[in-house]
Coordinates of C-alpha atoms and ligand atoms in Angstrom, one line a residue:
M1 CA 138.3 22.5 23.8
E2 CA 139.0 19.5 26.0
K3 CA 141.7 17.9 23.9
I4 CA 141.7 14.6 25.6
W5 CA 138.4 13.7 23.8
L6 CA 139.9 14.4 20.3
N7 CA 141.3 11.2 18.8
E8 CA 144.6 12.6 17.4
A9 CA 145.0 9.6 15.2
F10 CA 142.2 10.6 12.9
I11 CA 143.0 11.1 9.3
S12 CA 141.5 14.2 8.0
E13 CA 139.9 12.7 4.9
V14 CA 137.3 9.9 5.3
P15 CA 138.1 7.1 2.7
N16 CA 135.5 7.1 -0.2
S17 CA 134.7 3.4 0.5
F18 CA 133.7 4.2 4.2
Q19 CA 130.2 3.0 4.9
G20 CA 128.4 0.7 7.3
K21 CA 125.8 0.3 10.0
V22 CA 126.2 0.1 13.8
G23 CA 123.7 -0.4 16.6
W24 CA 123.5 0.1 20.4
A25 CA 120.9 -0.4 23.0
S26 CA 121.2 1.9 26.1
P27 CA 119.0 2.1 29.2
S28 CA 117.1 4.8 30.9
N29 CA 118.1 5.7 34.5
I30 CA 116.2 6.8 37.5
A31 CA 117.9 9.4 39.8
L32 CA 117.9 9.1 43.6
V33 CA 119.6 12.4 44.2
K34 CA 118.2 14.7 41.5
Y35 CA 119.8 16.8 39.0
W36 CA 117.6 19.9 38.8
G37 CA 119.3 23.1 37.8
K38 CA 122.2 23.6 35.4
K39 CA 125.0 26.1 34.6
G40 CA 127.4 26.8 31.8
K41 CA 127.5 24.2 29.1
Q42 CA 125.2 21.5 30.5
L43 CA 127.0 21.3 33.8
P44 CA 125.0 20.4 36.9
Q45 CA 124.4 22.7 39.8
N46 CA 124.7 19.7 42.1
P47 CA 125.9 16.1 41.9
S48 CA 123.3 13.3 41.2
I49 CA 123.2 9.6 41.6
S50 CA 121.1 7.1 39.7
F51 CA 120.2 3.5 39.2
T52 CA 120.8 2.3 35.6
L53 CA 117.7 0.5 34.5
S54 CA 117.4 -2.7 32.3
E55 CA 114.0 -3.0 30.6
C56 CA 113.4 0.7 29.6
R57 CA 115.9 1.1 26.8
S58 CA 116.4 2.8 23.4
E59 CA 117.7 0.8 20.5
T60 CA 119.5 2.9 18.0
F61 CA 121.0 2.0 14.6
V62 CA 123.1 4.4 12.6
S63 CA 123.8 3.9 8.9
F64 CA 126.6 6.0 7.5
E65 CA 128.2 6.6 4.1
K66 CA 130.9 8.9 2.9
A67 CA 129.3 12.0 1.3
D68 CA 130.4 15.3 0.0
R69 CA 128.5 17.2 2.6
F70 CA 126.8 16.4 5.9
G71 CA 123.3 14.7 5.6
F72 CA 121.1 13.7 8.4
N73 CA 117.8 11.9 8.6
F74 CA 116.2 10.6 11.8
F75 CA 113.5 7.8 12.1
F76 CA 111.6 7.1 15.3
E77 CA 109.8 3.7 15.4
G78 CA 109.9 3.4 11.7
K79 CA 108.7 7.0 10.7
E80 CA 110.8 9.9 9.8
N81 CA 110.7 12.4 12.7
P82 CA 113.0 15.4 12.4
A83 CA 111.7 17.0 15.6
F84 CA 112.9 13.9 17.6
G85 CA 116.2 14.0 15.7
A86 CA 116.9 17.7 16.3
K87 CA 118.9 17.1 19.5
I88 CA 121.1 14.5 17.9
E89 CA 121.7 16.6 14.8
K90 CA 122.7 19.5 17.1
L91 CA 125.1 17.3 19.0
L92 CA 126.8 16.2 15.8
L93 CA 127.1 19.8 14.4
D94 CA 128.3 21.2 17.7
N95 CA 131.0 18.6 18.1
L96 CA 132.8 18.7 14.7
A97 CA 136.0 19.8 16.3
F98 CA 136.1 16.5 18.3
F99 CA 134.9 14.3 15.4
P100 CA 136.1 15.8 12.2
F101 CA 134.5 13.1 10.1
I102 CA 131.0 14.2 11.0
N103 CA 130.5 16.5 8.1
Q104 CA 132.0 14.0 5.6
L105 CA 129.2 11.5 6.2
D106 CA 125.6 11.0 5.4
W107 CA 123.9 9.9 8.6
K108 CA 120.6 7.9 8.9
V109 CA 119.5 7.3 12.5
E110 CA 116.8 4.8 13.4
S111 CA 115.7 4.6 17.0
R112 CA 112.9 2.8 19.0
N113 CA 112.2 2.5 22.6
T114 CA 111.3 -0.8 24.4
F115 CA 108.9 1.1 26.7
P116 CA 105.7 2.4 25.3
H117 CA 105.7 6.0 24.0
S118 CA 102.7 6.8 26.2
S119 CA 104.2 5.6 29.5
G120 CA 105.5 9.0 30.5
I121 CA 109.0 7.7 30.8
A122 CA 111.5 10.2 29.5
S123 CA 113.6 8.7 26.7
S124 CA 116.3 11.4 26.3
A125 CA 118.8 9.6 28.7
S126 CA 118.5 6.3 26.9
S127 CA 118.2 7.6 23.3
M128 CA 121.2 10.1 23.6
S129 CA 123.5 7.6 25.2
A130 CA 122.5 5.0 22.6
F131 CA 123.3 7.4 19.8
V132 CA 126.7 8.4 21.4
M133 CA 127.7 4.8 21.7
C134 CA 127.1 4.4 17.9
L135 CA 129.0 7.7 17.3
L136 CA 132.1 6.4 19.2
E137 CA 131.9 3.1 17.4
I138 CA 132.0 4.8 14.0
E139 CA 135.0 6.8 15.3
S140 CA 136.7 3.6 16.2
L141 CA 136.1 2.2 12.7
L142 CA 138.0 5.1 11.3
V143 CA 140.9 5.2 13.8
S144 CA 142.4 2.6 16.0
P145 CA 139.6 1.5 18.3
S146 CA 139.4 3.2 21.6
T147 CA 138.9 0.6 24.3
G148 CA 138.8 0.2 28.0
S149 CA 137.0 2.2 30.7
G150 CA 138.1 5.4 29.1
T151 CA 135.6 4.8 26.3
L152 CA 132.6 4.8 28.7
T153 CA 133.9 8.1 30.3
K154 CA 134.0 9.7 26.8
A155 CA 130.5 8.3 26.1
S156 CA 129.3 9.9 29.3
Y157 CA 130.9 13.2 28.4
F158 CA 129.3 13.5 25.0
S159 CA 125.8 12.0 26.2
R160 CA 125.9 14.8 28.8
L161 CA 126.2 17.4 26.2
A162 CA 123.0 16.1 24.5
S163 CA 121.0 15.5 27.7
G164 CA 122.5 15.9 31.2
S165 CA 121.0 12.8 32.8
A166 CA 122.2 10.7 29.9
A167 CA 125.7 11.0 31.2
R168 CA 124.7 8.5 33.9
S169 CA 123.1 5.9 31.6
V170 CA 126.4 4.4 30.1
F171 CA 127.6 2.8 33.3
P172 CA 126.3 -0.4 34.9
S173 CA 124.3 -0.5 38.1
M174 CA 124.7 3.0 39.5
A175 CA 126.5 6.2 38.4
L176 CA 127.4 9.5 40.1
W177 CA 127.4 12.7 37.9
G178 CA 128.8 16.0 39.3
K179 CA 131.8 17.0 41.3
T180 CA 131.7 16.2 45.1
E181 CA 134.3 16.1 47.7
S182 CA 132.7 12.9 48.9
Y183 CA 133.9 10.9 45.9
E184 CA 137.4 11.0 44.4
G185 CA 137.4 11.3 40.6
S186 CA 133.8 12.7 40.5
S187 CA 133.4 15.4 37.7
D188 CA 130.8 17.9 36.5
E189 CA 131.7 16.9 32.9
Y190 CA 131.0 13.2 33.0
A191 CA 129.6 10.6 35.3
V192 CA 131.6 7.9 37.1
S193 CA 130.6 4.3 37.7
L194 CA 129.5 3.4 41.3
S195 CA 129.2 -0.3 40.3
E196 CA 132.4 -1.5 42.2
Y197 CA 131.6 0.9 45.2
I198 CA 128.1 -0.1 46.2
H199 CA 126.9 -2.9 48.5
P200 CA 125.7 -5.9 46.6
V201 CA 122.1 -5.5 47.7
F202 CA 121.8 -2.5 45.3
K203 CA 123.0 -4.5 42.2
T204 CA 119.9 -6.4 42.0
Y205 CA 117.4 -3.7 43.0
H206 CA 114.0 -3.6 41.5
D207 CA 112.2 -0.6 40.0
S208 CA 108.5 -1.1 39.3
V209 CA 107.3 1.9 37.3
L210 CA 103.7 2.6 38.2
I211 CA 102.1 4.4 35.3
V212 CA 99.7 7.0 36.7
S213 CA 99.5 9.0 33.5
G214 CA 100.8 8.5 30.0
E215 CA 100.4 12.2 29.1
T216 CA 103.6 14.1 28.1
K217 CA 105.0 16.3 30.8
S218 CA 103.6 19.8 31.1
V219 CA 107.1 21.2 31.8
S220 CA 110.1 20.0 29.8
S221 CA 113.2 19.3 31.8
R222 CA 115.0 22.1 29.9
A223 CA 112.3 24.6 31.1
G224 CA 112.5 23.1 34.6
H225 CA 116.2 23.5 34.9
A226 CA 115.9 27.1 33.7
L227 CA 113.3 27.9 36.4
M228 CA 115.7 27.1 39.1
E229 CA 117.6 30.3 38.2
G230 CA 114.8 32.3 39.7
N231 CA 113.9 29.9 42.4
P232 CA 114.2 31.5 45.9
Y233 CA 115.2 28.2 47.4
A234 CA 117.8 27.3 44.8
S235 CA 120.9 27.7 47.0
A236 CA 119.4 25.9 50.0
R237 CA 118.5 23.1 47.5
Y238 CA 122.0 22.7 46.1
A239 CA 123.5 22.6 49.7
Q240 CA 120.9 20.0 50.7
A241 CA 121.7 17.9 47.5
N242 CA 125.4 17.9 48.4
E243 CA 124.6 16.8 51.9
N244 CA 122.3 14.0 50.5
I245 CA 125.0 12.9 48.2
K246 CA 127.5 12.5 51.0
N247 CA 125.1 10.5 53.2
L248 CA 123.7 8.5 50.3
L249 CA 127.2 7.4 49.2
A250 CA 127.8 6.2 52.8
A251 CA 124.6 4.2 52.8
L252 CA 125.2 2.7 49.3
K253 CA 128.6 1.4 50.5
S254 CA 127.3 -0.1 53.7
G255 CA 123.9 -1.3 52.5
D256 CA 122.1 1.0 55.0
L257 CA 118.5 0.7 53.6
A258 CA 116.9 3.0 56.2
T259 CA 119.1 5.9 55.2
F260 CA 118.7 5.0 51.5
I261 CA 114.9 5.2 51.9
N262 CA 114.9 8.4 53.9
I263 CA 117.1 10.2 51.3
T264 CA 115.5 8.8 48.2
E265 CA 112.0 9.7 49.2
S266 CA 113.0 13.2 50.5
E267 CA 114.8 13.9 47.1
A268 CA 111.7 12.9 45.1
L269 CA 109.5 15.2 47.2
Q270 CA 112.0 18.0 47.1
L271 CA 112.1 17.9 43.3
H272 CA 108.4 18.4 43.2
A273 CA 108.4 21.0 45.9
L274 CA 111.0 23.0 43.8
M275 CA 108.5 22.8 40.8
M276 CA 105.7 24.0 43.0
C277 CA 107.5 27.0 44.2
S278 CA 109.1 28.2 40.9
N279 CA 107.5 30.9 38.9
P280 CA 105.5 29.9 37.0
S281 CA 104.7 26.9 39.3
F282 CA 103.9 23.4 38.3
I283 CA 102.2 20.6 40.1
L284 CA 103.2 17.4 38.3
M285 CA 101.8 14.9 40.8
K286 CA 98.3 13.6 40.2
P287 CA 95.8 12.5 42.9
N288 CA 96.8 8.8 42.2
T289 CA 100.5 9.7 42.7
L290 CA 99.7 10.7 46.3
G291 CA 97.4 7.8 46.7
I292 CA 100.3 5.4 45.7
I293 CA 102.7 7.2 48.0
N294 CA 100.4 6.8 51.0
E295 CA 99.9 3.2 50.2
I296 CA 103.6 2.6 50.1
M297 CA 104.2 4.4 53.4
A298 CA 101.5 2.5 55.2
F299 CA 102.6 -0.9 53.7
R300 CA 106.2 -0.2 54.9
N301 CA 105.1 0.7 58.4
E302 CA 102.9 -2.4 58.6
T303 CA 105.3 -4.9 57.2
Q304 CA 108.7 -3.4 57.7
I305 CA 109.6 -4.4 54.1
P306 CA 112.2 -1.9 53.0
L307 CA 110.5 -0.6 49.9
C308 CA 110.3 3.1 48.9
F309 CA 109.4 5.4 46.1
T310 CA 110.9 8.0 43.9
L311 CA 109.5 10.3 41.2
D312 CA 110.9 11.7 38.0
A313 CA 109.6 15.1 36.8
G314 CA 106.2 13.7 36.2
P315 CA 103.3 11.8 38.0
N316 CA 104.5 8.2 37.6
V317 CA 105.8 6.4 40.7
H318 CA 109.1 4.3 40.7
L319 CA 108.7 1.7 43.5
L320 CA 112.2 0.6 44.6
Y321 CA 113.0 -2.6 46.6
P322 CA 115.6 -5.3 47.1
E323 CA 115.4 -8.5 45.1
S324 CA 114.7 -10.5 48.3
E325 CA 111.4 -8.7 48.8
A326 CA 110.3 -9.1 45.1
E327 CA 107.5 -11.8 45.6
K328 CA 105.8 -9.9 48.5
V329 CA 106.0 -6.5 46.7
K330 CA 104.5 -8.1 43.5
H331 CA 101.5 -9.2 45.6
F332 CA 101.2 -5.7 47.1
I333 CA 101.3 -4.1 43.5
N334 CA 98.6 -6.5 42.3
D335 CA 96.5 -6.2 45.5
K336 CA 96.7 -2.4 46.0
L337 CA 98.8 -0.3 43.7
D338 CA 97.9 -1.2 40.1
A339 CA 94.3 0.0 40.7
Y340 CA 95.9 3.6 40.7
C341 CA 97.5 3.0 37.3
V342 CA 96.3 3.7 33.8
D343 CA 94.7 0.4 32.6
N344 CA 96.4 -1.2 35.7
K345 CA 99.7 -0.7 33.9
W346 CA 103.2 -0.9 35.4
I347 CA 106.6 -1.8 34.1
A348 CA 108.8 -4.4 35.9
D349 CA 112.2 -2.9 35.6
R350 CA 115.3 -3.5 37.6
V351 CA 119.1 -2.5 37.8
G352 CA 120.9 -3.2 34.7
D353 CA 124.3 -3.5 33.0
G354 CA 124.4 -0.4 30.9
P355 CA 124.6 -0.2 27.0
K356 CA 124.9 -3.3 24.8
K357 CA 126.0 -3.7 21.2
L358 CA 123.3 -4.7 18.8
L359 CA 125.2 -5.2 15.6
Ligands
PMV1 O1 118.6 15.2 31.7 P1 117.5 16.1 31.8 O2 117.9 17.5 31.3 O3 116.3 15.6 31.0 O4 117.0 16.3 33.3 C1 116.6 15.3 34.1 C2 116.1 15.7 35.3 C3 115.5 14.6 36.3 O5 115.1 13.6 35.6 C4 114.2 15.2 36.9 C5 116.4 14.3 37.4 C6 117.6 13.5 37.0 O6 118.6 13.7 37.7 O7 117.5 12.6 36.2

């Protein structure tokens, strides 16, 4: 057990009067270099880098009360939903050794997302990191509050145990998760903030999420990671991801948008190519995904505006561009791209500041 995460000051018995409610909002994130393939206990096969978003968030409230035994109820958007709560319940039960108060409390967790459930946006990164922020706050109410940057590292560590990509959501602007020689202090166990490292142009980047389909994904990320184990291109992929991390880090520092675009688009296509050549194989892009990609490439060639796309493990397209081009790109979306979207729907998101306390 990694002792550094155990707050030694904790008194073994939770006082009878201990009860309350805490609340945190935490954002989703979009990876530029993708995490696809894991090993050991939720450790990544290769490092990944993401933008922390702002508008796509989970808002989670936890009510707690001293009890004789562990109790757990989970509500999603006002309705009890044990299936959605299962990952959180497992996180709690798996980590009693770090948080010895867990089984002395009755837990009521209420969560909602600011983005529509049918938008195809994965919510595990936002919901898991929002819950972990609540968990750490409850810990700090019992023992002398843990403060400072170490707290976010601890939040990242436990978010990772619930959902790998959630490790990156706790930091503002951008985060790097996974050990790489190209960045001192990087770790497979938690993400590190890139906020102070990156060129200012990336701190106000936009991400317009073009909703091509609202269907839930046909392959869960858990199954997708597992399929990498038998993928014949796995080792070439991990080598390539490491190379992309090195070059992207350099571009993020200098503000080199051409390299940023080249790596970001290549990573999105590689993620989908890996799924296409796994066994069984998956094609997660839809015809309109390709339609949008072609429009973006043509528009960039024509106008020289440095916009680019990335994809998650699904058909929706994340359109990334600097703040200085926002007006022109908005016209482009309204003129050309929203016709490819379900009910012309897209979400205007942008780089954000990380979790926020709600209560
Ligand atoms: O955190 P998970 O297990 O849901 O995996 C996320 C995988 C991708 O979203 C496809 C890539 C990434 O790095 O976020």
